[in-house]
Amino acid sequence: MTNYFVIGDVHGKANMLKMLLKKWDGKSQLIFLGDLIDRGEDSRAVLECVKNLVVKQGAICISGNHEYMFLTWLDNPERGYEHYRRNGGDTTINSILRRSLDTPVDGVEDAKRVLEEAPDLVTFIRQMPFFVETEQYIFVHAGIDLDLKDWHQTSDYQKVWLREPFHQGYNQTGKTIVFGHTPTFYLFSERPGTSHLWRTQDQKIGMDGGAVYGGVLHGVLFGDEGILEHYFVKNHTLVAEDN
């Protein structure tokens, strides 16, 4: 029997991640749902922490849309930078280059610098898988195409960008789908701050707590029976929530 300790969208909130990892037992399979970077203040520290966990502890980090945008920018800076900038990319670029977060970014020149100065982090992001499937679970950043006969045919782009069609579609996979990407306060139509996971009768569980928007960072331990433990960090406090 394998248990899975799953962490939602970190978005550069290194201190919140550090607190949450105190609840990982070091034995359960550690899975990150993507969006390690952008918007938050310390994306480099988050990348280095998670990379170390992947290399030394066998953790798995799924790609999110922000990693997708990061690579799109690096691979074509002239075309990719503006979209990446609008989605909080400058904080990551400056963090990776160890500069003040308000340093003006040159989308083309800084792409060269990132490739030269942080090749290990770029390689780490490039090798991220787009989903993890087990006998009982599908872990994915944004969702899968539930209209397909075989959901495995969902494009990588959809796996990191899907929203309403996945949220509103019916899960016929026979497995619980655990995802991030869309903050739960949007799914609940609430203001940022809810500590609840978004759970549906057809076995979809949303766990992007909107940490970078003043919300929470979720860590959930999944087992054969479903959710075994649920933790979250909010306002520099680590909380265990009953399920």
Tab-separated table of N, CA and C in Angstrom, residues 78-191:
chain	number	residue	atom	x	y	z
A	78	GLU	N	11.016	36.344	-27.657
A	78	GLU	CA	10.343	37.477	-28.316
A	78	GLU	C	8.826	37.312	-28.281
A	79	ARG	N	8.362	36.106	-28.522
A	79	ARG	CA	6.915	35.870	-28.556
A	79	ARG	C	6.345	35.523	-27.178
A	80	GLY	N	7.131	34.869	-26.354
A	80	GLY	CA	6.595	34.330	-25.108
A	80	GLY	C	6.649	35.246	-23.908
A	81	TYR	N	7.484	36.293	-23.965
A	81	TYR	CA	7.705	37.074	-22.748
A	81	TYR	C	6.476	37.835	-22.285
A	82	GLU	N	5.758	38.501	-23.153
A	82	GLU	CA	4.649	39.360	-22.721
A	82	GLU	C	3.577	38.561	-21.982
A	83	HIS	N	3.236	37.393	-22.495
A	83	HIS	CA	2.238	36.555	-21.826
A	83	HIS	C	2.763	36.088	-20.475
A	84	TYR	N	4.031	35.717	-20.440
A	84	TYR	CA	4.627	35.268	-19.183
A	84	TYR	C	4.682	36.410	-18.170
A	85	ARG	N	5.038	37.598	-18.636
A	85	ARG	CA	5.100	38.765	-17.738
A	85	ARG	C	3.742	39.044	-17.113
A	86	ARG	N	2.684	38.967	-17.926
A	86	ARG	CA	1.334	39.250	-17.415
A	86	ARG	C	0.897	38.241	-16.355
A	87	ASN	N	1.543	37.098	-16.332
A	87	ASN	CA	1.172	36.059	-15.379
A	87	ASN	C	2.177	35.910	-14.241
A	88	GLY	N	2.891	36.978	-13.958
A	88	GLY	CA	3.762	36.989	-12.793
A	88	GLY	C	5.161	36.476	-13.035
A	89	GLY	N	5.581	36.398	-14.300
A	89	GLY	CA	6.877	35.814	-14.607
A	89	GLY	C	8.078	36.623	-14.149
A	90	ASP	N	7.938	37.955	-14.080
A	90	ASP	CA	9.095	38.770	-13.706
A	90	ASP	C	9.632	38.406	-12.319
A	91	THR	N	8.748	38.047	-11.397
A	91	THR	CA	9.226	37.690	-10.058
A	91	THR	C	10.107	36.449	-10.121
A	92	THR	N	9.742	35.505	-10.967
A	92	THR	CA	10.538	34.284	-11.105
A	92	THR	C	11.862	34.566	-11.787
A	93	ILE	N	11.839	35.350	-12.853
A	93	ILE	CA	13.075	35.683	-13.572
A	93	ILE	C	14.062	36.360	-12.629
A	94	ASN	N	13.589	37.350	-11.875
A	94	ASN	CA	14.473	38.053	-10.946
A	94	ASN	C	14.929	37.158	-9.799
A	95	SER	N	14.038	36.295	-9.337
A	95	SER	CA	14.411	35.386	-8.256
A	95	SER	C	15.487	34.408	-8.713
A	96	ILE	N	15.296	33.817	-9.884
A	96	ILE	CA	16.288	32.870	-10.403
A	96	ILE	C	17.637	33.551	-10.612
A	97	LEU	N	17.628	34.806	-11.057
A	97	LEU	CA	18.859	35.557	-11.308
A	97	LEU	C	19.377	36.253	-10.052
A	98	ARG	N	18.738	35.991	-8.923
A	98	ARG	CA	19.158	36.529	-7.612
A	98	ARG	C	19.203	38.055	-7.599
A	99	ARG	N	18.170	38.657	-8.191
A	99	ARG	CA	18.066	40.111	-8.219
A	99	ARG	C	16.888	40.569	-7.376
A	100	SER	N	16.851	41.834	-7.078
A	100	SER	CA	15.684	42.415	-6.427
A	100	SER	C	14.470	42.168	-7.301
A	101	LEU	N	13.319	41.864	-6.659
A	101	LEU	CA	12.131	41.481	-7.424
A	101	LEU	C	11.571	42.610	-8.272
A	102	ASP	N	11.949	43.842	-7.983
A	102	ASP	CA	11.437	44.972	-8.784
A	102	ASP	C	12.415	45.393	-9.881
A	103	THR	N	13.439	44.592	-10.126
A	103	THR	CA	14.395	44.894	-11.199
A	103	THR	C	13.696	44.796	-12.551
A	104	PRO	N	13.843	45.822	-13.411
A	104	PRO	CA	13.244	45.746	-14.746
A	104	PRO	C	13.809	44.544	-15.515
A	105	VAL	N	12.931	43.818	-16.180
A	105	VAL	CA	13.317	42.606	-16.897
A	105	VAL	C	13.405	42.881	-18.388
A	106	ASP	N	14.457	42.368	-19.010
A	106	ASP	CA	14.581	42.362	-20.465
A	106	ASP	C	14.245	40.944	-20.910
A	107	GLY	N	13.097	40.790	-21.544
A	107	GLY	CA	12.590	39.461	-21.847
A	107	GLY	C	13.516	38.605	-22.683
A	108	VAL	N	14.297	39.228	-23.562
A	108	VAL	CA	15.192	38.471	-24.435
A	108	VAL	C	16.541	38.226	-23.775
A	109	GLU	N	17.168	39.272	-23.273
A	109	GLU	CA	18.489	39.127	-22.656
A	109	GLU	C	18.430	38.281	-21.385
A	110	ASP	N	17.365	38.438	-20.613
A	110	ASP	CA	17.272	37.678	-19.372
A	110	ASP	C	16.964	36.204	-19.625
A	111	ALA	N	16.357	35.899	-20.758
A	111	ALA	CA	16.182	34.493	-21.114
A	111	ALA	C	17.550	33.841	-21.318
A	112	LYS	N	18.461	34.543	-21.982
A	112	LYS	CA	19.818	34.033	-22.170
A	112	LYS	C	20.508	33.848	-20.820
A	113	ARG	N	20.298	34.804	-19.928
A	113	ARG	CA	20.962	34.727	-18.621
A	113	ARG	C	20.440	33.551	-17.805
A	114	VAL	N	19.137	33.344	-17.841
A	114	VAL	CA	18.572	32.211	-17.095
A	114	VAL	C	19.136	30.898	-17.618
A	115	LEU	N	19.217	30.761	-18.946
A	115	LEU	CA	19.757	29.535	-19.535
A	115	LEU	C	21.222	29.339	-19.159
A	116	GLU	N	21.959	30.433	-19.042
A	116	GLU	CA	23.385	30.355	-18.713
A	116	GLU	C	23.630	30.156	-17.218
A	117	GLU	N	22.816	30.811	-16.386
A	117	GLU	CA	23.098	30.844	-14.956
A	117	GLU	C	22.322	29.805	-14.144
A	118	ALA	N	21.262	29.253	-14.707
A	118	ALA	CA	20.466	28.269	-13.957
A	118	ALA	C	20.070	27.092	-14.838
A	119	PRO	N	21.026	26.498	-15.558
A	119	PRO	CA	20.681	25.393	-16.469
A	119	PRO	C	20.102	24.195	-15.726
A	120	ASP	N	20.521	23.986	-14.484
A	120	ASP	CA	20.003	22.847	-13.720
A	120	ASP	C	18.531	23.008	-13.405
A	121	LEU	N	18.107	24.246	-13.110
A	121	LEU	CA	16.693	24.488	-12.810
A	121	LEU	C	15.843	24.383	-14.072
A	122	VAL	N	16.387	24.853	-15.185
A	122	VAL	CA	15.661	24.744	-16.456
A	122	VAL	C	15.492	23.278	-16.836
A	123	THR	N	16.549	22.499	-16.696
A	123	THR	CA	16.476	21.066	-16.996
A	123	THR	C	15.461	20.374	-16.096
A	124	PHE	N	15.453	20.754	-14.835
A	124	PHE	CA	14.491	20.186	-13.880
A	124	PHE	C	13.062	20.453	-14.319
A	125	ILE	N	12.779	21.666	-14.745
A	125	ILE	CA	11.424	22.015	-15.184
A	125	ILE	C	11.068	21.267	-16.473
A	126	ARG	N	12.028	21.127	-17.374
A	126	ARG	CA	11.747	20.446	-18.637
A	126	ARG	C	11.374	18.979	-18.442
A	127	GLN	N	11.883	18.342	-17.411
A	127	GLN	CA	11.622	16.912	-17.259
A	127	GLN	C	10.380	16.606	-16.419
A	128	MET	N	9.646	17.639	-16.015
A	128	MET	CA	8.443	17.396	-15.212
A	128	MET	C	7.390	16.636	-16.016
A	129	PRO	N	6.795	15.594	-15.457
A	129	PRO	CA	5.694	14.901	-16.131
A	129	PRO	C	4.417	15.732	-16.071
A	130	PHE	N	3.428	15.363	-16.866
A	130	PHE	CA	2.174	16.114	-16.904
A	130	PHE	C	1.057	15.461	-16.091
A	131	PHE	N	1.284	14.251	-15.615
A	131	PHE	CA	0.313	13.624	-14.718
A	131	PHE	C	0.971	12.428	-14.045
A	132	VAL	N	0.356	11.968	-12.980
A	132	VAL	CA	0.742	10.722	-12.316
A	132	VAL	C	-0.530	9.909	-12.144
A	133	GLU	N	-0.502	8.657	-12.578
A	133	GLU	CA	-1.670	7.790	-12.458
A	133	GLU	C	-1.334	6.582	-11.596
A	134	THR	N	-2.219	6.262	-10.658
A	134	THR	CA	-2.082	5.060	-9.842
A	134	THR	C	-3.352	4.229	-10.016
A	135	GLU	N	-3.464	3.162	-9.263
A	135	GLU	CA	-4.662	2.329	-9.377
A	135	GLU	C	-5.920	3.086	-8.975
A	136	GLN	N	-5.776	4.046	-8.072
A	136	GLN	CA	-6.953	4.744	-7.547
A	136	GLN	C	-7.000	6.230	-7.863
A	137	TYR	N	-5.882	6.807	-8.260
A	137	TYR	CA	-5.813	8.258	-8.401
A	137	TYR	C	-5.236	8.690	-9.740
A	138	ILE	N	-5.668	9.887	-10.171
A	138	ILE	CA	-5.021	10.623	-11.250
A	138	ILE	C	-4.632	11.972	-10.658
A	139	PHE	N	-3.348	12.254	-10.619
A	139	PHE	CA	-2.847	13.540	-10.135
A	139	PHE	C	-2.439	14.361	-11.350
A	140	VAL	N	-3.010	15.551	-11.486
A	140	VAL	CA	-2.768	16.386	-12.659
A	140	VAL	C	-2.906	17.841	-12.247
A	141	HIS	N	-2.243	18.747	-12.967
A	141	HIS	CA	-2.282	20.142	-12.536
A	141	HIS	C	-3.663	20.771	-12.695
A	142	ALA	N	-4.191	20.758	-13.921
A	142	ALA	CA	-5.433	21.486	-14.186
A	142	ALA	C	-6.635	20.582	-14.386
A	143	GLY	N	-6.443	19.462	-15.075
A	143	GLY	CA	-7.565	18.578	-15.344
A	143	GLY	C	-7.296	17.715	-16.558
A	144	ILE	N	-8.293	16.945	-16.951
A	144	ILE	CA	-8.220	16.107	-18.149
A	144	ILE	C	-9.499	16.308	-18.957
A	145	ASP	N	-9.445	15.920	-20.213
A	145	ASP	CA	-10.609	16.051	-21.086
A	145	ASP	C	-11.560	14.888	-20.809
A	146	LEU	N	-12.628	15.174	-20.108
A	146	LEU	CA	-13.571	14.136	-19.701
A	146	LEU	C	-14.514	13.719	-20.817
A	147	ASP	N	-14.441	14.396	-21.964
A	147	ASP	CA	-15.269	14.013	-23.107
A	147	ASP	C	-14.609	12.937	-23.971
A	148	LEU	N	-13.333	12.697	-23.731
A	148	LEU	CA	-12.620	11.700	-24.522
A	148	LEU	C	-12.945	10.287	-24.037
A	149	LYS	N	-12.984	9.340	-24.964
A	149	LYS	CA	-13.156	7.942	-24.561
A	149	LYS	C	-11.968	7.479	-23.736
A	150	ASP	N	-10.794	7.957	-24.119
A	150	ASP	CA	-9.578	7.652	-23.387
A	150	ASP	C	-8.944	8.957	-22.933
A	151	TRP	N	-9.066	9.255	-21.654
A	151	TRP	CA	-8.588	10.545	-21.144
A	151	TRP	C	-7.089	10.719	-21.346
A	152	HIS	N	-6.364	9.618	-21.534
A	152	HIS	CA	-4.917	9.718	-21.739
A	152	HIS	C	-4.579	10.516	-22.995
A	153	GLN	N	-5.555	10.662	-23.890
A	153	GLN	CA	-5.325	11.425	-25.114
A	153	GLN	C	-5.440	12.933	-24.886
A	154	THR	N	-5.742	13.340	-23.658
A	154	THR	CA	-5.746	14.767	-23.312
A	154	THR	C	-4.382	15.360	-23.640
A	155	SER	N	-4.365	16.505	-24.305
A	155	SER	CA	-3.086	17.128	-24.664
A	155	SER	C	-2.387	17.658	-23.412
A	156	ASP	N	-1.072	17.779	-23.488
A	156	ASP	CA	-0.325	18.344	-22.362
A	156	ASP	C	-0.799	19.768	-22.067
A	157	TYR	N	-1.115	20.507	-23.121
A	157	TYR	CA	-1.611	21.875	-22.941
A	157	TYR	C	-2.886	21.877	-22.095
A	158	GLN	N	-3.798	20.979	-22.405
A	158	GLN	CA	-5.041	20.905	-21.628
A	158	GLN	C	-4.774	20.479	-20.182
A	159	LYS	N	-3.830	19.604	-19.990
A	159	LYS	CA	-3.548	19.120	-18.635
A	159	LYS	C	-3.088	20.246	-17.718
A	160	VAL	N	-2.532	21.311	-18.296
A	160	VAL	CA	-2.080	22.420	-17.451
A	160	VAL	C	-2.982	23.647	-17.522
A	161	TRP	N	-3.972	23.672	-18.428
A	161	TRP	CA	-4.780	24.881	-18.613
A	161	TRP	C	-6.286	24.692	-18.413
A	162	LEU	N	-6.808	23.490	-18.442
A	162	LEU	CA	-8.254	23.283	-18.379
A	162	LEU	C	-8.890	23.901	-17.133
A	163	ARG	N	-10.113	24.385	-17.311
A	163	ARG	CA	-10.872	24.850	-16.145
A	163	ARG	C	-12.307	24.315	-16.235
A	164	GLU	N	-13.260	25.168	-16.624
A	164	GLU	CA	-14.681	24.821	-16.522
A	164	GLU	C	-15.080	23.507	-17.189
A	165	PRO	N	-14.622	23.204	-18.398
A	165	PRO	CA	-15.052	21.929	-18.991
A	165	PRO	C	-14.702	20.728	-18.119
A	166	PHE	N	-13.580	20.815	-17.439
A	166	PHE	CA	-13.197	19.737	-16.525
A	166	PHE	C	-13.987	19.809	-15.221
A	167	HIS	N	-14.105	20.995	-14.651
A	167	HIS	CA	-14.826	21.133	-13.378
A	167	HIS	C	-16.277	20.680	-13.516
A	168	GLN	N	-16.883	21.022	-14.647
A	168	GLN	CA	-18.308	20.756	-14.834
A	168	GLN	C	-18.581	19.396	-15.491
A	169	GLY	N	-17.553	18.782	-16.073
A	169	GLY	CA	-17.735	17.491	-16.723
A	169	GLY	C	-17.863	16.368	-15.707
A	170	TYR	N	-18.288	15.213	-16.204
A	170	TYR	CA	-18.491	14.073	-15.308
A	170	TYR	C	-17.299	13.119	-15.381
A	171	ASN	N	-16.773	12.804	-14.228
A	171	ASN	CA	-15.613	11.925	-14.126
A	171	ASN	C	-16.041	10.463	-14.261
A	172	GLN	N	-15.709	9.867	-15.399
A	172	GLN	CA	-16.039	8.468	-15.645
A	172	GLN	C	-14.788	7.583	-15.665
A	173	THR	N	-13.713	8.071	-15.102
A	173	THR	CA	-12.461	7.316	-15.149
A	173	THR	C	-12.436	6.174	-14.143
A	174	GLY	N	-13.304	6.233	-13.141
A	174	GLY	CA	-13.264	5.239	-12.078
A	174	GLY	C	-12.194	5.529	-11.046
A	175	LYS	N	-11.539	6.686	-11.192
A	175	LYS	CA	-10.481	7.069	-10.267
A	175	LYS	C	-10.747	8.462	-9.709
A	176	THR	N	-10.158	8.741	-8.565
A	176	THR	CA	-10.242	10.086	-7.991
A	176	THR	C	-9.222	10.973	-8.689
A	177	ILE	N	-9.677	12.129	-9.171
A	177	ILE	CA	-8.792	13.066	-9.860
A	177	ILE	C	-8.446	14.204	-8.900
A	178	VAL	N	-7.164	14.327	-8.599
A	178	VAL	CA	-6.675	15.356	-7.680
A	178	VAL	C	-5.947	16.401	-8.509
A	179	PHE	N	-6.342	17.672	-8.362
A	179	PHE	CA	-5.803	18.718	-9.228
A	179	PHE	C	-5.612	20.031	-8.473
A	180	GLY	N	-4.891	20.953	-9.103
A	180	GLY	CA	-4.677	22.290	-8.557
A	180	GLY	C	-5.209	23.323	-9.536
A	181	HIS	N	-4.353	24.314	-9.871
A	181	HIS	CA	-4.594	25.264	-10.955
A	181	HIS	C	-5.650	26.323	-10.665
A	182	THR	N	-6.869	25.921	-10.399
A	182	THR	CA	-7.945	26.884	-10.131
A	182	THR	C	-8.134	26.997	-8.627
A	183	PRO	N	-7.860	28.185	-8.050
A	183	PRO	CA	-7.992	28.319	-6.596
A	183	PRO	C	-9.386	27.912	-6.119
A	184	THR	N	-9.415	27.235	-4.993
A	184	THR	CA	-10.684	26.725	-4.484
A	184	THR	C	-11.671	27.839	-4.178
A	185	PHE	N	-11.176	29.022	-3.833
A	185	PHE	CA	-12.140	30.090	-3.541
A	185	PHE	C	-12.919	30.492	-4.784
A	186	TYR	N	-12.326	30.331	-5.969
A	186	TYR	CA	-13.085	30.542	-7.203
A	186	TYR	C	-14.127	29.437	-7.372
A	187	LEU	N	-13.714	28.215	-7.117
A	187	LEU	CA	-14.635	27.087	-7.280
A	187	LEU	C	-15.804	27.170	-6.299
A	188	PHE	N	-15.544	27.737	-5.134
A	188	PHE	CA	-16.595	27.919	-4.133
A	188	PHE	C	-17.321	29.257	-4.286
A	189	SER	N	-16.848	30.096	-5.218
A	189	SER	CA	-17.388	31.464	-5.381
A	189	SER	C	-17.294	32.237	-4.069
A	190	GLU	N	-16.121	32.175	-3.457
A	190	GLU	CA	-15.874	32.877	-2.203
A	190	GLU	C	-14.671	33.807	-2.371
A	191	ARG	N	-14.368	34.541	-1.312
A	191	ARG	CA	-13.167	35.361	-1.292
A	191	ARG	C	-11.987	34.476	-0.873
